[in-house]
Coordinates of C-alpha atoms in Angstrom, one line a residue:
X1 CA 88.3 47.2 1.8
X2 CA 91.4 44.9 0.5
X3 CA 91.6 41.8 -1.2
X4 CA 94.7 39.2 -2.3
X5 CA 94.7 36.6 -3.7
X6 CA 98.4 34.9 -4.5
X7 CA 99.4 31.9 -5.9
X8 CA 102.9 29.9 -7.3
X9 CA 104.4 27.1 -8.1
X10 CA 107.9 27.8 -7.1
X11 CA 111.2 26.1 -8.1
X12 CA 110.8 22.8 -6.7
X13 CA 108.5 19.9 -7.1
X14 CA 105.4 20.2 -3.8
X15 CA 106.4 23.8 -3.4
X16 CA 103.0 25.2 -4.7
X17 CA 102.0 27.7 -2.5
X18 CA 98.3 29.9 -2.2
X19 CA 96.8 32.3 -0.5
X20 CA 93.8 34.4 0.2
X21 CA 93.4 37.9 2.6
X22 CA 91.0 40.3 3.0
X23 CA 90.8 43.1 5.2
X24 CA 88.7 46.0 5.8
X25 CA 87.1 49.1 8.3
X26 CA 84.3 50.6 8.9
X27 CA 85.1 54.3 10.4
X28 CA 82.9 57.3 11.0
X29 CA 84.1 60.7 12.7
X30 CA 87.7 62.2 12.7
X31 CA 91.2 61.8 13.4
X32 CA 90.6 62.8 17.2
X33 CA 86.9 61.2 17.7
X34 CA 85.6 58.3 16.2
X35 CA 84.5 54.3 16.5
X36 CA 85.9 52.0 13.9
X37 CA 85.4 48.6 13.1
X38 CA 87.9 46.3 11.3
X39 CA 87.9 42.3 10.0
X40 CA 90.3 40.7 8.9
X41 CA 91.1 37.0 7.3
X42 CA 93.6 34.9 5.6
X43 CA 93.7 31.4 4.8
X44 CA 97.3 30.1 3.3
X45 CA 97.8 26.5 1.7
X46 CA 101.5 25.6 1.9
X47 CA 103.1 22.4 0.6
X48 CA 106.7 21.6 1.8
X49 CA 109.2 20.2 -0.1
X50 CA 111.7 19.5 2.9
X51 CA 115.3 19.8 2.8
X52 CA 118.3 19.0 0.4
X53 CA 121.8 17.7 0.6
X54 CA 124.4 19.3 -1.1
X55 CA 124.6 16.5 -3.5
X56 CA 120.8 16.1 -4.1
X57 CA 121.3 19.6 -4.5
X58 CA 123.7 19.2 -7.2
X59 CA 121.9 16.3 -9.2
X60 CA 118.6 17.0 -8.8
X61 CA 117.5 20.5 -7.2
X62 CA 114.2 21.1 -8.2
X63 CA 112.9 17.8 -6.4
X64 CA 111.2 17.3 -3.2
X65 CA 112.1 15.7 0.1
X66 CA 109.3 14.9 1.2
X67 CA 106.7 15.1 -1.5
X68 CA 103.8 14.5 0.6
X69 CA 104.0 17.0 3.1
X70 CA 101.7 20.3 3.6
X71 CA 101.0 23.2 5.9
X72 CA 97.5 25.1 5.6
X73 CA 96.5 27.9 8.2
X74 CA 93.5 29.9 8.2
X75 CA 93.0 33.2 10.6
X76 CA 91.0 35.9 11.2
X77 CA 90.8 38.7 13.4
X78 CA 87.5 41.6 14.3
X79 CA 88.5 44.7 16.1
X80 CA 86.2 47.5 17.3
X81 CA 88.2 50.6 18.6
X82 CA 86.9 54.2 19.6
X83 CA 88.0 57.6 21.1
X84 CA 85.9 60.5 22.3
X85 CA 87.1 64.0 23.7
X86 CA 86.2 65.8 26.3
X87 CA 88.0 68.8 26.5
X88 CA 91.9 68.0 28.0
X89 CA 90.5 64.4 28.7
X90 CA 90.2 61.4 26.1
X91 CA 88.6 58.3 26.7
X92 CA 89.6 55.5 24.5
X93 CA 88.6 51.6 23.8
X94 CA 89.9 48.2 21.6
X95 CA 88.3 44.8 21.7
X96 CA 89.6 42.7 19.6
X97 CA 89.4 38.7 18.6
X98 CA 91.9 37.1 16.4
X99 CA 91.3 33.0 15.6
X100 CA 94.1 30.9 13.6
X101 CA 93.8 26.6 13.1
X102 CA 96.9 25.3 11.6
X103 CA 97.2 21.6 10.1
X104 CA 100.6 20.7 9.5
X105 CA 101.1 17.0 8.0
X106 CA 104.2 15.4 7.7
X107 CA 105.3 12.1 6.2
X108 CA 108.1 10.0 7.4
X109 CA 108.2 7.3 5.2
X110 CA 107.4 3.6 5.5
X111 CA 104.2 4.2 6.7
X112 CA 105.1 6.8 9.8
X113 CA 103.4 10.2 9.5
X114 CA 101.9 12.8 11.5
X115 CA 99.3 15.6 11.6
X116 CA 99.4 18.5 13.8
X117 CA 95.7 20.4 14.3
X118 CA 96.6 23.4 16.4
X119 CA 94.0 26.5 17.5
X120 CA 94.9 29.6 18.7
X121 CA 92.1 31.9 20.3
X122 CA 92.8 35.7 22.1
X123 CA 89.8 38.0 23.3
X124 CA 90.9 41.0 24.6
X125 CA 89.6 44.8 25.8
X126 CA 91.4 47.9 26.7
X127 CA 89.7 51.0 28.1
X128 CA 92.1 53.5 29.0
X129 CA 92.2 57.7 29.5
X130 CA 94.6 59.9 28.6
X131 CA 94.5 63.6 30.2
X132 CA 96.5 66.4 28.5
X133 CA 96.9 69.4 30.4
X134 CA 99.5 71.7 31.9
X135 CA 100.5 71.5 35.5
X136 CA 102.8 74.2 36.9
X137 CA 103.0 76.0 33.5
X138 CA 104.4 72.7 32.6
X139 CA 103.1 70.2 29.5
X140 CA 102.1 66.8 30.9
X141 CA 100.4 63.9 29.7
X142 CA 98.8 60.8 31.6
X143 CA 97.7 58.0 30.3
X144 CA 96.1 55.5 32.7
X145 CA 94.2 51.9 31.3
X146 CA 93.4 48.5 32.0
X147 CA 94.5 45.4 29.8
X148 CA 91.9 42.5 30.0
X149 CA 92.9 39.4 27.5
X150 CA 92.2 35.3 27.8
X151 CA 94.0 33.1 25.5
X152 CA 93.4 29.5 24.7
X153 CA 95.2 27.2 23.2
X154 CA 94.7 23.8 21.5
X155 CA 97.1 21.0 20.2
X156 CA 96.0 17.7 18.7
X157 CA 98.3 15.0 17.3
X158 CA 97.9 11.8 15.4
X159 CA 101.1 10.6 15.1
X160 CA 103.1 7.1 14.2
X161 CA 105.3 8.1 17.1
X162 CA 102.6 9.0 19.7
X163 CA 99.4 11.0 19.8
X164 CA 99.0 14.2 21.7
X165 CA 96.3 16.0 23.4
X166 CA 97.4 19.5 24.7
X167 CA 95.5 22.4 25.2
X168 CA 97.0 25.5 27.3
X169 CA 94.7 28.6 28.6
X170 CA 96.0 32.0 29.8
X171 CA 94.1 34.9 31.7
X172 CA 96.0 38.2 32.1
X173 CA 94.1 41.1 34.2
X174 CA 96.3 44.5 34.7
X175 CA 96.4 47.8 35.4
X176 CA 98.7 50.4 34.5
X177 CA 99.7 54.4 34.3
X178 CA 102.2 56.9 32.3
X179 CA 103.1 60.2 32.8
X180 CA 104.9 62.8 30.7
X181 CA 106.3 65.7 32.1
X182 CA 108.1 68.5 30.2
X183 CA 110.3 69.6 33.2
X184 CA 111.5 72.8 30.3
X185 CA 112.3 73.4 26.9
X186 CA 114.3 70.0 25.6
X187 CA 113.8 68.1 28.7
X188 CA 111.4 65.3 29.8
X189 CA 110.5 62.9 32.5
X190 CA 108.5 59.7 32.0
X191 CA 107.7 57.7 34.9
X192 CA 105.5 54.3 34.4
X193 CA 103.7 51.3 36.4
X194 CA 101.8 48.2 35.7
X195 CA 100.0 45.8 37.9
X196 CA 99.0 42.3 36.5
X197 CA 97.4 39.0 37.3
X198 CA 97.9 36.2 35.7
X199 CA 96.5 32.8 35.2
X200 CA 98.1 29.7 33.4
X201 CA 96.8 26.2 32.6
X202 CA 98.5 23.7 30.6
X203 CA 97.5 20.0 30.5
X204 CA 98.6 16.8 28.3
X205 CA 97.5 13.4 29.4
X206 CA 100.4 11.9 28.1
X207 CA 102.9 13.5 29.9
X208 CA 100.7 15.4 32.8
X209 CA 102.5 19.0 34.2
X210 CA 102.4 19.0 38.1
X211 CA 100.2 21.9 39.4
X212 CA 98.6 22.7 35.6
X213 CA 97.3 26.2 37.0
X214 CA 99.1 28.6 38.4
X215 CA 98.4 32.6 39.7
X216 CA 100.2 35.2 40.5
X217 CA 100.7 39.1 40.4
X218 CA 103.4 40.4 38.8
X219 CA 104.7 44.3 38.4
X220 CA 106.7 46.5 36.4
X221 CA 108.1 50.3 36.6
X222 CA 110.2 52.6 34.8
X223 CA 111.5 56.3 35.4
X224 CA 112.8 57.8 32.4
X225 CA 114.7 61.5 32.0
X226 CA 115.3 62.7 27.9
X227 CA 117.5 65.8 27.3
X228 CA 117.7 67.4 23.8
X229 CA 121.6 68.8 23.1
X230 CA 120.4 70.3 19.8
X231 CA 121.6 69.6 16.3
X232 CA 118.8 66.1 16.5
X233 CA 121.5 65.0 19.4
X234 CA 119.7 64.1 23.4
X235 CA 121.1 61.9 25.8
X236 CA 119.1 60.1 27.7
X237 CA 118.4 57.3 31.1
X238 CA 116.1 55.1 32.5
X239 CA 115.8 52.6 35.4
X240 CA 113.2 50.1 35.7
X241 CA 112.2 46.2 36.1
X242 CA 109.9 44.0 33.5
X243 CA 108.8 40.6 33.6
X244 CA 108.1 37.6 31.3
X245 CA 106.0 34.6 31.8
X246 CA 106.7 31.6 30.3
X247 CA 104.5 30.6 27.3
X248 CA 102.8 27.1 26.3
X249 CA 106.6 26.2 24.4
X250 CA 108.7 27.3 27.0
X251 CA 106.4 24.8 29.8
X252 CA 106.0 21.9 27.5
X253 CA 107.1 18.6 28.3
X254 CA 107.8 15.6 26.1
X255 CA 109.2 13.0 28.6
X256 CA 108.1 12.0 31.9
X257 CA 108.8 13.2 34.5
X258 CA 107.7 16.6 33.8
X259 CA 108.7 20.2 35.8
X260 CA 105.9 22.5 37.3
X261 CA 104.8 25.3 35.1
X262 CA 108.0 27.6 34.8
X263 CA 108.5 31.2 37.5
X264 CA 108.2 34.5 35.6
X265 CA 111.3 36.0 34.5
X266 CA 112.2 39.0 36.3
X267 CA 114.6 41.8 35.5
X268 CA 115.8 44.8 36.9
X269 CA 117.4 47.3 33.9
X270 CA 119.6 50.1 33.7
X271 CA 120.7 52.2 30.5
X272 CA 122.5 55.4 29.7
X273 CA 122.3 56.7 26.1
X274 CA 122.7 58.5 23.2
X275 CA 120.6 59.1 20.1
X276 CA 120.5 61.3 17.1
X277 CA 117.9 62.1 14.4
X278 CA 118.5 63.4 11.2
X279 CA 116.8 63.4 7.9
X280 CA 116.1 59.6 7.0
X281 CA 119.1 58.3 9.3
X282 CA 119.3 57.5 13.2
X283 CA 122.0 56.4 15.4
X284 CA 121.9 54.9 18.9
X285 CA 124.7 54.2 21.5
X286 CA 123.9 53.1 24.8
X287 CA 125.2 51.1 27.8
X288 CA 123.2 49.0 30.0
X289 CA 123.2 46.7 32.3
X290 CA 120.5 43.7 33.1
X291 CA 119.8 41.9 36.1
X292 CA 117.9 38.8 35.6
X293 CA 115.9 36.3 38.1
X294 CA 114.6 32.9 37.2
X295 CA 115.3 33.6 33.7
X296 CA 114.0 31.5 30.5
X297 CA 116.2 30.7 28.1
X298 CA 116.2 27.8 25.8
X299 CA 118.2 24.5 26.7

């Protein structure tokens, strides 16, 4: 078990700053087989002192901006995560929950402010086996899961400039694989694969998103070769494609009229390398080369 507690006052005036955590787990059995339980929790009061000119900076640093404004959080997060043996296979489990609420309050001044309640919510579980054996005379290991999470997402603003009401949920269901293969001495081959589904809502009745759910399946691969040159020196390459869906910032919307909810990125990556290992240093070089498809980036 571990507890914080952490307060200051900091240089400038509304800059005092607090916070509490506590964390802890509950283990019984080994390094190999065992169930564990873990909690978590933090809560963090924040005021903000906003920013400074370079000539309020030089006549009167250590006062505040904005002298009203604050930030206080408050998260927690409960984990339950186990692994058992069975000879060359291991089966293995996490479900985890994690909770944070965010109040943010800002004031403009001649009566304008605003406060920001946001909640964040994530459930997830992920059973998955790994199997280490030899096949061939050779060492391989495969790991094989699924990855079940739902995400919610809540967003209420009182504001002197327009109240908002958004709340955003997201379902993601996949399946993947990974196998290690240690073609000889010094040399390995890593191939990979995941399968996923996934669901988005997002809504605001201010300024509605066309077609507010959306879902698709989406996949990924990679095929990966590692050679050792001795003296900590390999050289290695991989091919592959990812994705990335778009998240409750990239899809929201301010102003009518709004877009529909935003394609997954898609890529498709090469890369050739270089790396070495020594005692407490590393070095890198690599070239590769990305092709991208409805990608996000921010405008």
């Amino acid at each position: 078990v571990n507890a914080q507690h952490y307060e200051t006052d900091n240089y400038r005036s509304n800059n005092r700053s607090e916070q509490d955590a506590v964390s802890g787990e509950l283990r019984f059995g080994g390094r190999d087989e065992f169930i564990a339980f873990n909690v978590g929790g933090d809560t963090q009061k924040a005021r903000l002192p906003g920013a400074r000119s370079e000539a309020q900076l030089a006549s009167a640093p250590q006062e505040a901006a904005t002298p009203n404004d604050y930030m206080n959080t408050r998260s927690q997060i409960l984990a339950l995560r186990g692994e058992k043996r069975f000879g060359e296979l291991t089966v293995a489990m996490d479900l985890g929950h994690r909770q944070k609420n965010v109040r943010f309050f800002s004031d403009f001044g001649f009566g304008f402010s605003s406060r920001q309640d946001t909640e964040v919510e994530i459930n997830s579980v992920s059973p998955r086996l790994l199997w280490a054996s030899r096949l061939g005379g050779l060492q391989n290991r495969l790991t094989v899961g699924l990855d079940w999470s739902d995400w919610s997402y809540a967003n209420r603003t009182l504001s002197a400039f327009g109240n908002r009401d958004e709340v955003g949920r997201q379902r993601n269901r996949a399946v993947y694989l990974r196998d290690e293969l240690a073609l000889a001495p010094g040399t390995r081959i890593s191939i990979g694969a995941r399968r996923e589904h996934v669901e988005q809502e997002q809504q605001e009745h201010l300024t509605p998103i066309p077609g507010t759910t959306v879902g698709q399946d989406l996949s990924a691969h990679e095929l990966a070769l590692q050679q050792d040159l001795g003296g900590g020196l390999s050289a290695y390459g991989r091919v592959g494609t990812s994705f990335r869906v778009g998240n409750i910032d990239d899809n929201r919307c301010y102003f009518l009229p709004c877009n529909p909810l935003l394609k997954p990125q898609r890529s498709r990556d090469r890369e050739l390398g270089l790396q070495w290992r020594g005692k407490g240093s590393s070095f890198r070089a690599s070239f590769f080369e990305m092709d991208l498809e409805d990608e996000i980036h921010y405008n």
